[in-house]
Coordinates of C-alpha atoms and ligand atoms in Angstrom, one line a residue:
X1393 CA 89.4 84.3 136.3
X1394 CA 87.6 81.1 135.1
X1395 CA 87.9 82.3 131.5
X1396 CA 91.7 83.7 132.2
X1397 CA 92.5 79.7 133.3
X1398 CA 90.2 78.0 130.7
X1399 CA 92.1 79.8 127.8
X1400 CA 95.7 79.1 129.6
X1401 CA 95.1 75.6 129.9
X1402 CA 94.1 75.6 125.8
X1403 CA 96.6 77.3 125.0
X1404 CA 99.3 75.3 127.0
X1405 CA 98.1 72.5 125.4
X1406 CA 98.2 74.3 121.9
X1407 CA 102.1 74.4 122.5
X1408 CA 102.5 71.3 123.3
X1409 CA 100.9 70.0 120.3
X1410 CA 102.6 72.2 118.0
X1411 CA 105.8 71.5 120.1
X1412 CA 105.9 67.7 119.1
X1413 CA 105.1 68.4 115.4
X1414 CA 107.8 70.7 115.0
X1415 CA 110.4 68.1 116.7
X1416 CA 108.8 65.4 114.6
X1417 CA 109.9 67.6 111.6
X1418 CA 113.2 68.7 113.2
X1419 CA 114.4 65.0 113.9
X1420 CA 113.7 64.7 110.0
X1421 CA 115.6 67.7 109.2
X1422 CA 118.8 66.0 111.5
X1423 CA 118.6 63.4 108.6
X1424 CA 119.2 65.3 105.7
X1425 CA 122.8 66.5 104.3
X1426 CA 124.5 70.1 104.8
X1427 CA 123.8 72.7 102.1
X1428 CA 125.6 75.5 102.6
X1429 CA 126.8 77.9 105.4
X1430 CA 124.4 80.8 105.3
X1431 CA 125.9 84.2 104.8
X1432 CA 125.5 87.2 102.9
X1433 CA 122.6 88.2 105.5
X1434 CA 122.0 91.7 103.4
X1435 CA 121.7 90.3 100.3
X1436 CA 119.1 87.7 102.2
X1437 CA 117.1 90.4 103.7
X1438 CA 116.6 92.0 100.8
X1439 CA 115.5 88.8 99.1
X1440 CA 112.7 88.6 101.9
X1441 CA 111.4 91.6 101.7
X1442 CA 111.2 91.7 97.7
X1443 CA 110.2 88.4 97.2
X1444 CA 108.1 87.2 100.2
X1445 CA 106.6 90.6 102.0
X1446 CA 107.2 92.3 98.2
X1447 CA 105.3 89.4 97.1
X1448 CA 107.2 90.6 94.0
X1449 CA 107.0 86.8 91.7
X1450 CA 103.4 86.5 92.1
X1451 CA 102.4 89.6 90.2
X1452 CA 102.4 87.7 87.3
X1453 CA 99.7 86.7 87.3
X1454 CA 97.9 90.0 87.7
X1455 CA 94.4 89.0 89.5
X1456 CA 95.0 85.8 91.3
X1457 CA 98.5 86.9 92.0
X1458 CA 96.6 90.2 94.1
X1459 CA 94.3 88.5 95.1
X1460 CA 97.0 86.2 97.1
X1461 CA 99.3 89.0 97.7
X1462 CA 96.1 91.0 99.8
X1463 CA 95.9 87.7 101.7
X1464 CA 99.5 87.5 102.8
X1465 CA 99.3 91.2 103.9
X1466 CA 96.1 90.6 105.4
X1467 CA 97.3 87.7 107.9
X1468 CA 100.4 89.9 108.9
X1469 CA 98.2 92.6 109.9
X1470 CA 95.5 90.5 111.7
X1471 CA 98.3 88.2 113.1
X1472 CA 98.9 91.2 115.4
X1473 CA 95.1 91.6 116.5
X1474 CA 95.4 87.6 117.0
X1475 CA 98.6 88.3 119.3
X1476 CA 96.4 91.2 121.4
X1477 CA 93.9 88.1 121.9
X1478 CA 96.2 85.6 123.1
X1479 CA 97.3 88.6 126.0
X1480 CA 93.7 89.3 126.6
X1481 CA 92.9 85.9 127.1
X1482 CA 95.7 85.5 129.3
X1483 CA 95.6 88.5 131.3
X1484 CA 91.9 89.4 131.3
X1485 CA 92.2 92.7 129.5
X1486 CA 89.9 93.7 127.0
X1487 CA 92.2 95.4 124.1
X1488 CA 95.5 95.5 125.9
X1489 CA 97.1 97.0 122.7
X1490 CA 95.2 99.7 122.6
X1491 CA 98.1 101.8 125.2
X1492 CA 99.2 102.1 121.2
X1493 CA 97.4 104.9 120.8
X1494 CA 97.0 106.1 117.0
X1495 CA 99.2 102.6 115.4
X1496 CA 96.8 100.8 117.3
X1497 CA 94.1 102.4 115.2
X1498 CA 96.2 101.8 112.2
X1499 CA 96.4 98.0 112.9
X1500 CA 93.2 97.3 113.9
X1501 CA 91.4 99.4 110.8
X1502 CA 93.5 98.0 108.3
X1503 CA 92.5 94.1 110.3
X1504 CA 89.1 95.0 110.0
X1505 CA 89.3 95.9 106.2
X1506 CA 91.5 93.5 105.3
X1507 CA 89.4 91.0 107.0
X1508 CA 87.0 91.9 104.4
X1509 CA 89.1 91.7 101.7
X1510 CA 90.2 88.2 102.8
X1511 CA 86.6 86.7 103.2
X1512 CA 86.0 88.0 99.4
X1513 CA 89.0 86.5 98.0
X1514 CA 88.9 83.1 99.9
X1515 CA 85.3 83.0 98.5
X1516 CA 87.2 83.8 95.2
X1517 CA 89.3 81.0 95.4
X1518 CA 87.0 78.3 96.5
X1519 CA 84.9 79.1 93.5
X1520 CA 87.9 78.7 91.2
X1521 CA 88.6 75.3 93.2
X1522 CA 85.2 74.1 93.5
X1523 CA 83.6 75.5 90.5
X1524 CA 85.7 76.4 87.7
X1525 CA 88.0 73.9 85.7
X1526 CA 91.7 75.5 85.8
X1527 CA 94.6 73.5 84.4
X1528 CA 96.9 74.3 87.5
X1529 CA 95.1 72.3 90.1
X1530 CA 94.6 69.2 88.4
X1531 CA 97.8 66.7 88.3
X1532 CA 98.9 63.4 88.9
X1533 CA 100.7 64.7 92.1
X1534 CA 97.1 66.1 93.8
X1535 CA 96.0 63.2 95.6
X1536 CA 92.3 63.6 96.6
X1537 CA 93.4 64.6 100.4
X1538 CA 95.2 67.5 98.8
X1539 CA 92.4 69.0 97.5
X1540 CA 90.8 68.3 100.2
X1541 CA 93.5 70.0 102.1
X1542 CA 92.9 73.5 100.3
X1543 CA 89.4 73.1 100.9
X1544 CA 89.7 72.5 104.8
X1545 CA 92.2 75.6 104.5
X1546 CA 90.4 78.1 102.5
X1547 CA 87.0 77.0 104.6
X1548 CA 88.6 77.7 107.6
X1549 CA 90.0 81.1 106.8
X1550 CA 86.6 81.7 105.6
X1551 CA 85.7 81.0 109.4
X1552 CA 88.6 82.9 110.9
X1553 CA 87.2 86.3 109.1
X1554 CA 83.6 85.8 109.5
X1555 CA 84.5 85.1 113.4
X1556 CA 86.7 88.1 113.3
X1557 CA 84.2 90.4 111.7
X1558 CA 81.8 89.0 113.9
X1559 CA 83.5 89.9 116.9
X1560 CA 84.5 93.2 115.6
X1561 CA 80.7 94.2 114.9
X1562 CA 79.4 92.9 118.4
X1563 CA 82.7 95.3 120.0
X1564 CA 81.3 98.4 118.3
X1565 CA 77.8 97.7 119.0
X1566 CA 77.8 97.0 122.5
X1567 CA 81.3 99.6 123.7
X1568 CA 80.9 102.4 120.8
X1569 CA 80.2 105.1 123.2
X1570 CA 81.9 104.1 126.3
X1571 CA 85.4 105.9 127.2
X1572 CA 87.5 103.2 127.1
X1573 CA 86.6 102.1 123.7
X1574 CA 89.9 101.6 121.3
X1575 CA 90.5 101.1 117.7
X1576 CA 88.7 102.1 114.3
X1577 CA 86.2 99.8 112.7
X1578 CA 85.5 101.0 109.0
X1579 CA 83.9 97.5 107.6
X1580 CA 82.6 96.1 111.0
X1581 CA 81.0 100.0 111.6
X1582 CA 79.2 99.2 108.4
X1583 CA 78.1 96.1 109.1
X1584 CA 76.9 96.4 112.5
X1585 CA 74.8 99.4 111.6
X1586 CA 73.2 96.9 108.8
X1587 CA 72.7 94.0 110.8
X1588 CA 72.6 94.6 114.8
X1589 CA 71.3 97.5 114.9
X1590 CA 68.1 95.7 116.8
X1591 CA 70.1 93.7 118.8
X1592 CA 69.9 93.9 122.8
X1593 CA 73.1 94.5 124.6
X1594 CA 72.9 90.8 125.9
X1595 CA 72.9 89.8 122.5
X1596 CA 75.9 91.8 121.8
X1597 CA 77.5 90.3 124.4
X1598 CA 76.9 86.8 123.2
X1599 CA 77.6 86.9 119.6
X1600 CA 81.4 89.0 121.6
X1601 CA 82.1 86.0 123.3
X1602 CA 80.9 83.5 120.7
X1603 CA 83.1 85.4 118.0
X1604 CA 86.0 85.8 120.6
X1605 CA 86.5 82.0 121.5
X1606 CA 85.7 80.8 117.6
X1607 CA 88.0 82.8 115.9
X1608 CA 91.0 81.9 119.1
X1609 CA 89.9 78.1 118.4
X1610 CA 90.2 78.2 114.8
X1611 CA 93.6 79.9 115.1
X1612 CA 94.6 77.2 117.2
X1613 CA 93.3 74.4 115.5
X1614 CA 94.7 75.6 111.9
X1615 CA 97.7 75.8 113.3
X1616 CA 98.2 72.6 114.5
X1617 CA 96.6 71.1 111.3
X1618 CA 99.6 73.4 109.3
X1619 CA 102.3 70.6 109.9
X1620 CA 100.3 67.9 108.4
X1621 CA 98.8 69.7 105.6
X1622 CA 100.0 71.6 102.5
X1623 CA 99.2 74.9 104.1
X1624 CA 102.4 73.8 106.2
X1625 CA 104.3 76.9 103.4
X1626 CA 102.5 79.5 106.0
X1627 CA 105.1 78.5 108.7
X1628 CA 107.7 78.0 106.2
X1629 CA 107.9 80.3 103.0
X1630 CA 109.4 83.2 104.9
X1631 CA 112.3 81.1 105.9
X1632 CA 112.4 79.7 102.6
X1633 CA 112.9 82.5 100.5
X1634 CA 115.5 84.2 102.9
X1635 CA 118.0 80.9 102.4
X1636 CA 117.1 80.8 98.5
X1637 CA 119.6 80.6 96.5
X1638 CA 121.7 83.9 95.9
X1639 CA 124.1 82.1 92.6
X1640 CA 122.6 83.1 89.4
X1641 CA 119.7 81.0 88.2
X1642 CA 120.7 77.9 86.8
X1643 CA 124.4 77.2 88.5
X1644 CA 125.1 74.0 88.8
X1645 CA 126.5 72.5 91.9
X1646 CA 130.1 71.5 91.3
X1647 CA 131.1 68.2 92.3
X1648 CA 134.4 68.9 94.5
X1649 CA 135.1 65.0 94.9
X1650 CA 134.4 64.8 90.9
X1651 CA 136.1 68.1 90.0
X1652 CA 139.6 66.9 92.2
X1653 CA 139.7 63.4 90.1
X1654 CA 139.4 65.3 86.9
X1655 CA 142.0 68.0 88.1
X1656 CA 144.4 65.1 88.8
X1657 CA 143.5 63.4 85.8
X1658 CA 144.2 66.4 83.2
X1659 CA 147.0 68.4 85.4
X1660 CA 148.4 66.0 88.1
X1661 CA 150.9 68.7 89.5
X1662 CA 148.5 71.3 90.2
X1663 CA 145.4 69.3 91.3
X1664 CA 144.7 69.0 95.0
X1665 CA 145.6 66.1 97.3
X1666 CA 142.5 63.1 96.2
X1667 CA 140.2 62.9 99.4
X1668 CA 141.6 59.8 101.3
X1669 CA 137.9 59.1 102.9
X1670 CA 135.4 56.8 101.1
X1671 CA 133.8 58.6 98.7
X1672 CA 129.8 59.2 100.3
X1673 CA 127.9 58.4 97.0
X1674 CA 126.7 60.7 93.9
X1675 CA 124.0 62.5 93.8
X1676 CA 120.2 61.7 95.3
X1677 CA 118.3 58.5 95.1
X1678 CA 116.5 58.5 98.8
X1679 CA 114.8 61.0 101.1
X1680 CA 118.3 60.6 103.3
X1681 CA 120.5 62.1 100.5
X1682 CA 118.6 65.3 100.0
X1683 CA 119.8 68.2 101.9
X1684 CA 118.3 70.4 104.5
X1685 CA 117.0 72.9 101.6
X1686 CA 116.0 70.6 99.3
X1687 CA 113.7 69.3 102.6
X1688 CA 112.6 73.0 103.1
X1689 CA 112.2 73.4 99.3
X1690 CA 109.2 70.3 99.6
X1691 CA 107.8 71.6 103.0
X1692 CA 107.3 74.9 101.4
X1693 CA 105.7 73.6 98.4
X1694 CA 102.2 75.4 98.3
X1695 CA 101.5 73.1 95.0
X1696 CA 100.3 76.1 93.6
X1697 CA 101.8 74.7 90.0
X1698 CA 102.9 77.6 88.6
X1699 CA 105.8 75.9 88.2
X1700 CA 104.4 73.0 86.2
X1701 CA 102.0 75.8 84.2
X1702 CA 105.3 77.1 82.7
X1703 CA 107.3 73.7 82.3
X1704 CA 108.3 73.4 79.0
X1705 CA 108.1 69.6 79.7
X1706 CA 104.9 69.4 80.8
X1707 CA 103.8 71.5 78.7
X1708 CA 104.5 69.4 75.2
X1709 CA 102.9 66.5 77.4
X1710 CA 105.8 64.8 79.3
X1711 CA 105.5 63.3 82.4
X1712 CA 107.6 65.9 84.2
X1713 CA 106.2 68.2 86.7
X1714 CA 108.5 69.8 88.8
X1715 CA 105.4 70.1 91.4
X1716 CA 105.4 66.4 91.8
X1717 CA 109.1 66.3 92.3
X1718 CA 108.5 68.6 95.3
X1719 CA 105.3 66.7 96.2
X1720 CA 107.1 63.6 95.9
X1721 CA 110.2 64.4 98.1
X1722 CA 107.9 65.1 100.9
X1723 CA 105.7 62.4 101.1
X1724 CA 109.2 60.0 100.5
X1725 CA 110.3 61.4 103.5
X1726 CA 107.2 61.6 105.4
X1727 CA 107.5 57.6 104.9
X1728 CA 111.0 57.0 105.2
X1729 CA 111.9 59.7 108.3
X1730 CA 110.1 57.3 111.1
X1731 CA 112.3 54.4 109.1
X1732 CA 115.6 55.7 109.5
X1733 CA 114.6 57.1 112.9
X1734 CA 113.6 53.6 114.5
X1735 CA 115.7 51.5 112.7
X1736 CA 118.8 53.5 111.4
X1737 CA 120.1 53.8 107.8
X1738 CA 119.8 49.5 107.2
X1739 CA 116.2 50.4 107.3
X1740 CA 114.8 49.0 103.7
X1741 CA 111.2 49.5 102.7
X1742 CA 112.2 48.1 99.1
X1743 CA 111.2 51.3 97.9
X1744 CA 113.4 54.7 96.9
X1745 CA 112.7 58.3 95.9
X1746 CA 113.7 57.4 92.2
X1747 CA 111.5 54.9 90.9
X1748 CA 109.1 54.3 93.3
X1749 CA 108.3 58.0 92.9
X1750 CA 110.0 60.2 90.5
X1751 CA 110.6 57.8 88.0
X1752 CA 113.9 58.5 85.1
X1753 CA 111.7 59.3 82.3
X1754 CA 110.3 62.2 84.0
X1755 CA 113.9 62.8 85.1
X1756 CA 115.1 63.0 81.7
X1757 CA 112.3 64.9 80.4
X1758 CA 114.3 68.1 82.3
X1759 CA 115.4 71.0 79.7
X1760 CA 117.2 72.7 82.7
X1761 CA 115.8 75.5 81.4
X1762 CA 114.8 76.9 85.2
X1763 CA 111.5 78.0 84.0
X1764 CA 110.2 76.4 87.3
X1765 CA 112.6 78.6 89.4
X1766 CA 111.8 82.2 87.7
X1767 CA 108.0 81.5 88.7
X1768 CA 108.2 79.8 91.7
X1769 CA 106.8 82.5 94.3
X1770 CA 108.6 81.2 96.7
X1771 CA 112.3 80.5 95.3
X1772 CA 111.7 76.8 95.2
X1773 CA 115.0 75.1 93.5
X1774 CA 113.2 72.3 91.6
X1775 CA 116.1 71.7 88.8
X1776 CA 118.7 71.2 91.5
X1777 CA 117.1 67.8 93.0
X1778 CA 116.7 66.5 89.5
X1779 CA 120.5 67.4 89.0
X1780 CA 121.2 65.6 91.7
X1781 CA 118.7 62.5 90.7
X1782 CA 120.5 62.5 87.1
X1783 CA 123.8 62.6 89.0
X1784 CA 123.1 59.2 90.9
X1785 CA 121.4 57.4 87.9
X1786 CA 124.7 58.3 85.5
X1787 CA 127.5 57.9 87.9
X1788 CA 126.1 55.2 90.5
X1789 CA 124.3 52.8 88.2
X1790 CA 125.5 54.4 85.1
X1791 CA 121.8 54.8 83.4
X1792 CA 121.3 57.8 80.9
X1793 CA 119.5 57.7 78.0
X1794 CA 121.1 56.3 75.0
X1795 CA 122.5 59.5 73.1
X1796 CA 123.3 60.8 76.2
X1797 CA 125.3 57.3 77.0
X1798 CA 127.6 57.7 73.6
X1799 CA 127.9 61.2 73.9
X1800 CA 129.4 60.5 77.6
X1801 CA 131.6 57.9 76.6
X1802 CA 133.3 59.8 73.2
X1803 CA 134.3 62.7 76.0
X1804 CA 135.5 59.8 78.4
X1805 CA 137.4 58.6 75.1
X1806 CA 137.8 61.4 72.3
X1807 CA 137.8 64.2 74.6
X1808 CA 134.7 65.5 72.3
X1809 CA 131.6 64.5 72.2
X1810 CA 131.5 63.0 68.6
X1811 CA 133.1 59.5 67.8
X1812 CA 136.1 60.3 66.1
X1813 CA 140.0 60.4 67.5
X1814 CA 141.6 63.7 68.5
X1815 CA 143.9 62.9 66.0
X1816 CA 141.7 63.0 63.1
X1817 CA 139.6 65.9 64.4
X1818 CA 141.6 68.6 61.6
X1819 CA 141.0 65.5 58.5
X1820 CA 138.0 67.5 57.8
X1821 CA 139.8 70.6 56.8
X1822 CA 142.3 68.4 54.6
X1823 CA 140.1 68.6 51.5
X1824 CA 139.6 72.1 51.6
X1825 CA 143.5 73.0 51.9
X1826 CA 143.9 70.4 48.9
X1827 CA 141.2 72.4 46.7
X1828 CA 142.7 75.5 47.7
Ligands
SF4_3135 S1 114.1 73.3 84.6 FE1 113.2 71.3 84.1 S2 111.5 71.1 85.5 FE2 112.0 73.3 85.5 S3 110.7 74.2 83.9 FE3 112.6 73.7 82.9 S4 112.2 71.6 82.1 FE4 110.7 72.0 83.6
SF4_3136 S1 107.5 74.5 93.5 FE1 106.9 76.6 93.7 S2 105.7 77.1 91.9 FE2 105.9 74.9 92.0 S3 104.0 74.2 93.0 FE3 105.5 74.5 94.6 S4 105.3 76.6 95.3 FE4 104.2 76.5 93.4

């Protein structure tokens, strides 16, 4: 009963502490703009389950990409085996999901392996973090506490499967032959005849509990360090990728305020009446213009840099890195949210997303090619917030590069984007009818 309290008042406190971060986050999503209404919920699901539990994008990378994808299907499966815990711990039952019968046997052995598998790839990638010089994790954008981040993250999912293994072993060791045993143990069967074989059944009972309250600790504590980390995509990616974008790659967002001015200005009959509110400002220029899922977009951001890896940008060595455009929307409004919320939209830190973080050369350095979108594994829509940057710099403070700045104004003037009259756009063919 002790126990039973113990882990209710830890858990209860769990909540609570995973309550407040996800308000803290909610009051920040209440001030971003609207997006879209979300429909089309087939088309959606299907996304999900190709993309995200498909794991479908990251293939592409054949060993690291498996390597991932065996994690992610790894943490579903165990996620249910950390469920059983939670009602163990709660009730004071040892295995309540065993009434399951044979797809209890399924879950649990496929935990148990997987639980394996995970320990050997998060060794993997801690090696290829600590040890081995790849291009993808190094940038501007990785601030020293986000390496340190993956390292506190991959070290304590190291923990969670040795503690789950560990439990695991101790369970078949010490309740093997009793009747009320449940589940299937391939790996921890293995292990426990290698190593506890000599081990008394007081032992076994320690390392249980020991592995029973680590692994329900570190579950707790990695989920309340999720919000405040990089790792925060494990809460978020599913989400993510179910309200991607469903237009074809590379549609632009159409102006409506923009596209009614130029329908009144080239067909004044047919155009629509002109919005008689005050126009709400082009484009993006501060963490309070983006929208909702331009702010999921940046929470979901696992700066893996797959994106960047394939930026054509980048890649001929300009600034741009649509990572750090995703990085950098985040931390903008991880500093301007408490702002706005305690002082209200005067609030003025002297500082804005463009410039003081994304500044217009990187901007400009965009193809639009939506290289960055294909890879992203999780349907990140990096071009459309540099759009939307572009958008503010050209038609709020009417900055674009130089050729772009003469090419604008000849369509403003010529209706073409080369400096002659409409009138003398046929002169060219004059000659040729003369020769003729
Ligand atoms: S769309 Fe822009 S940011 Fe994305 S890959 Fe192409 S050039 Fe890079
Ligand atoms: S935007 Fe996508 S591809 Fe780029 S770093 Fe983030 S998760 Fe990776």
């Amino acid at each position: 009963m002790i126990k039973q309290l113990v882990f209710a008042a830890i858990l209860l406190l769990t909540l609570l502490i995973l309550g407040y971060s996800f308000y803290r986050i909610y009051r920040f999503f209440k001030l971003t703009r609207p997006a879209f209404n979300i429909k089309n919920h087939g088309q959606r699901f299907n996304q999900l389950m190709t993309v995200a539990f498909g794991q479908s994008k990251i293939f592409r990378w054949p060993f690291t990409g498996l390597m991932h994808a065996l994690v992610f299907w790894g943490f579903l499966v165990i996620t249910i085996g950390s469920l059983e815990m939670v009602i163990d711990g709660l009730a004071g039952t040892h295995r309540a999901l065993g009434l399951l019968g044979p797809v209890y046997n399924v879950i649990i052995g496929s935990g148990d392996v997987f639980a394996a598998i995970v320990l050997i790839a998060i060794l993997i990638f801690l090696a290829r973090r600590l040890v081995m010089n790849i291009r993808r994790f190094k940038g501007v954008e990785l601030k020293k506490q986000s390496k340190l981040d993956a390292i506190l993250a991959l070290t304590l999912i190291f923990l969670l499967m040795v503690s789950l293994l560990g439990m695991n072993m101790a369970y078949v060791g010490l309740y093997e032959n009793k009747a009320w045993f449940e589940g299937v143990y391939p790996v921890s069967n293995w292990l426990n005849g290698l190593f506890l074989c000599n081990l008394s059944g007081n032992q076994l009972h320690l390392l249980h509990e020991v592995s029973w309250w680590a692994h329900i600790l570190l579950i707790f504590i990695f989920a309340n360090v999720l919000p405040y980390s990089k790792h925060f995509h494990v809460f978020t990616s599913l989400p993510n990728v179910y309200l991607s974008r469903l237009t074809p790659v590379g549609k632009m967002n159409t102006m409506e305020d923009v596209k009614t001015e130029v329908e009144m200005m080239m067909n004044p009959e047919s155009a629509q009446e002109p919005p008689t509110e005050e126009l709400p400002g082009f484009g993006i220029h501060d963490a309070e213009h983006i929208t909702w899922k331009n702010y999921l977009d940046s929470l979901s951001c696992t700066q893996c840099g797959r994106c960047t890896s394939v930026c054509p940008a980048n890649q001929t060595g300009k600034k741009l890195s649509p990572r750090k455009i995703m990085v950098d929307t985040r931390a903008r409004m991880k500093e301007r949210g408490p702002q706005l919320l305690k002082e209200g939209k005067e609030a003025n830190d002297g500082k804005m997303l463009i410039n003081s973080f994304v500044t217009e050369e990187e901007l400009w350095a965009c193809t639009t090619c939506n290289a960055c979108v294909i890879e992203c594994p999780i349907n990140i829509n990096q071009p459309e917030l540099i759009l939307e940057m572009r958008r503010y710099l050209v038609l709020e403070q009417a900055k674009a590069p130089g050729e772009l700045s003469t090419m604008l104004t000849n369509i403003e003037n010529n209706g073409a984007p080369w400096q002659y009259s409409p009138e003398d756009r046929m002169k060219w063919s004059e000659e040729l009818y003369m020769n003729a």
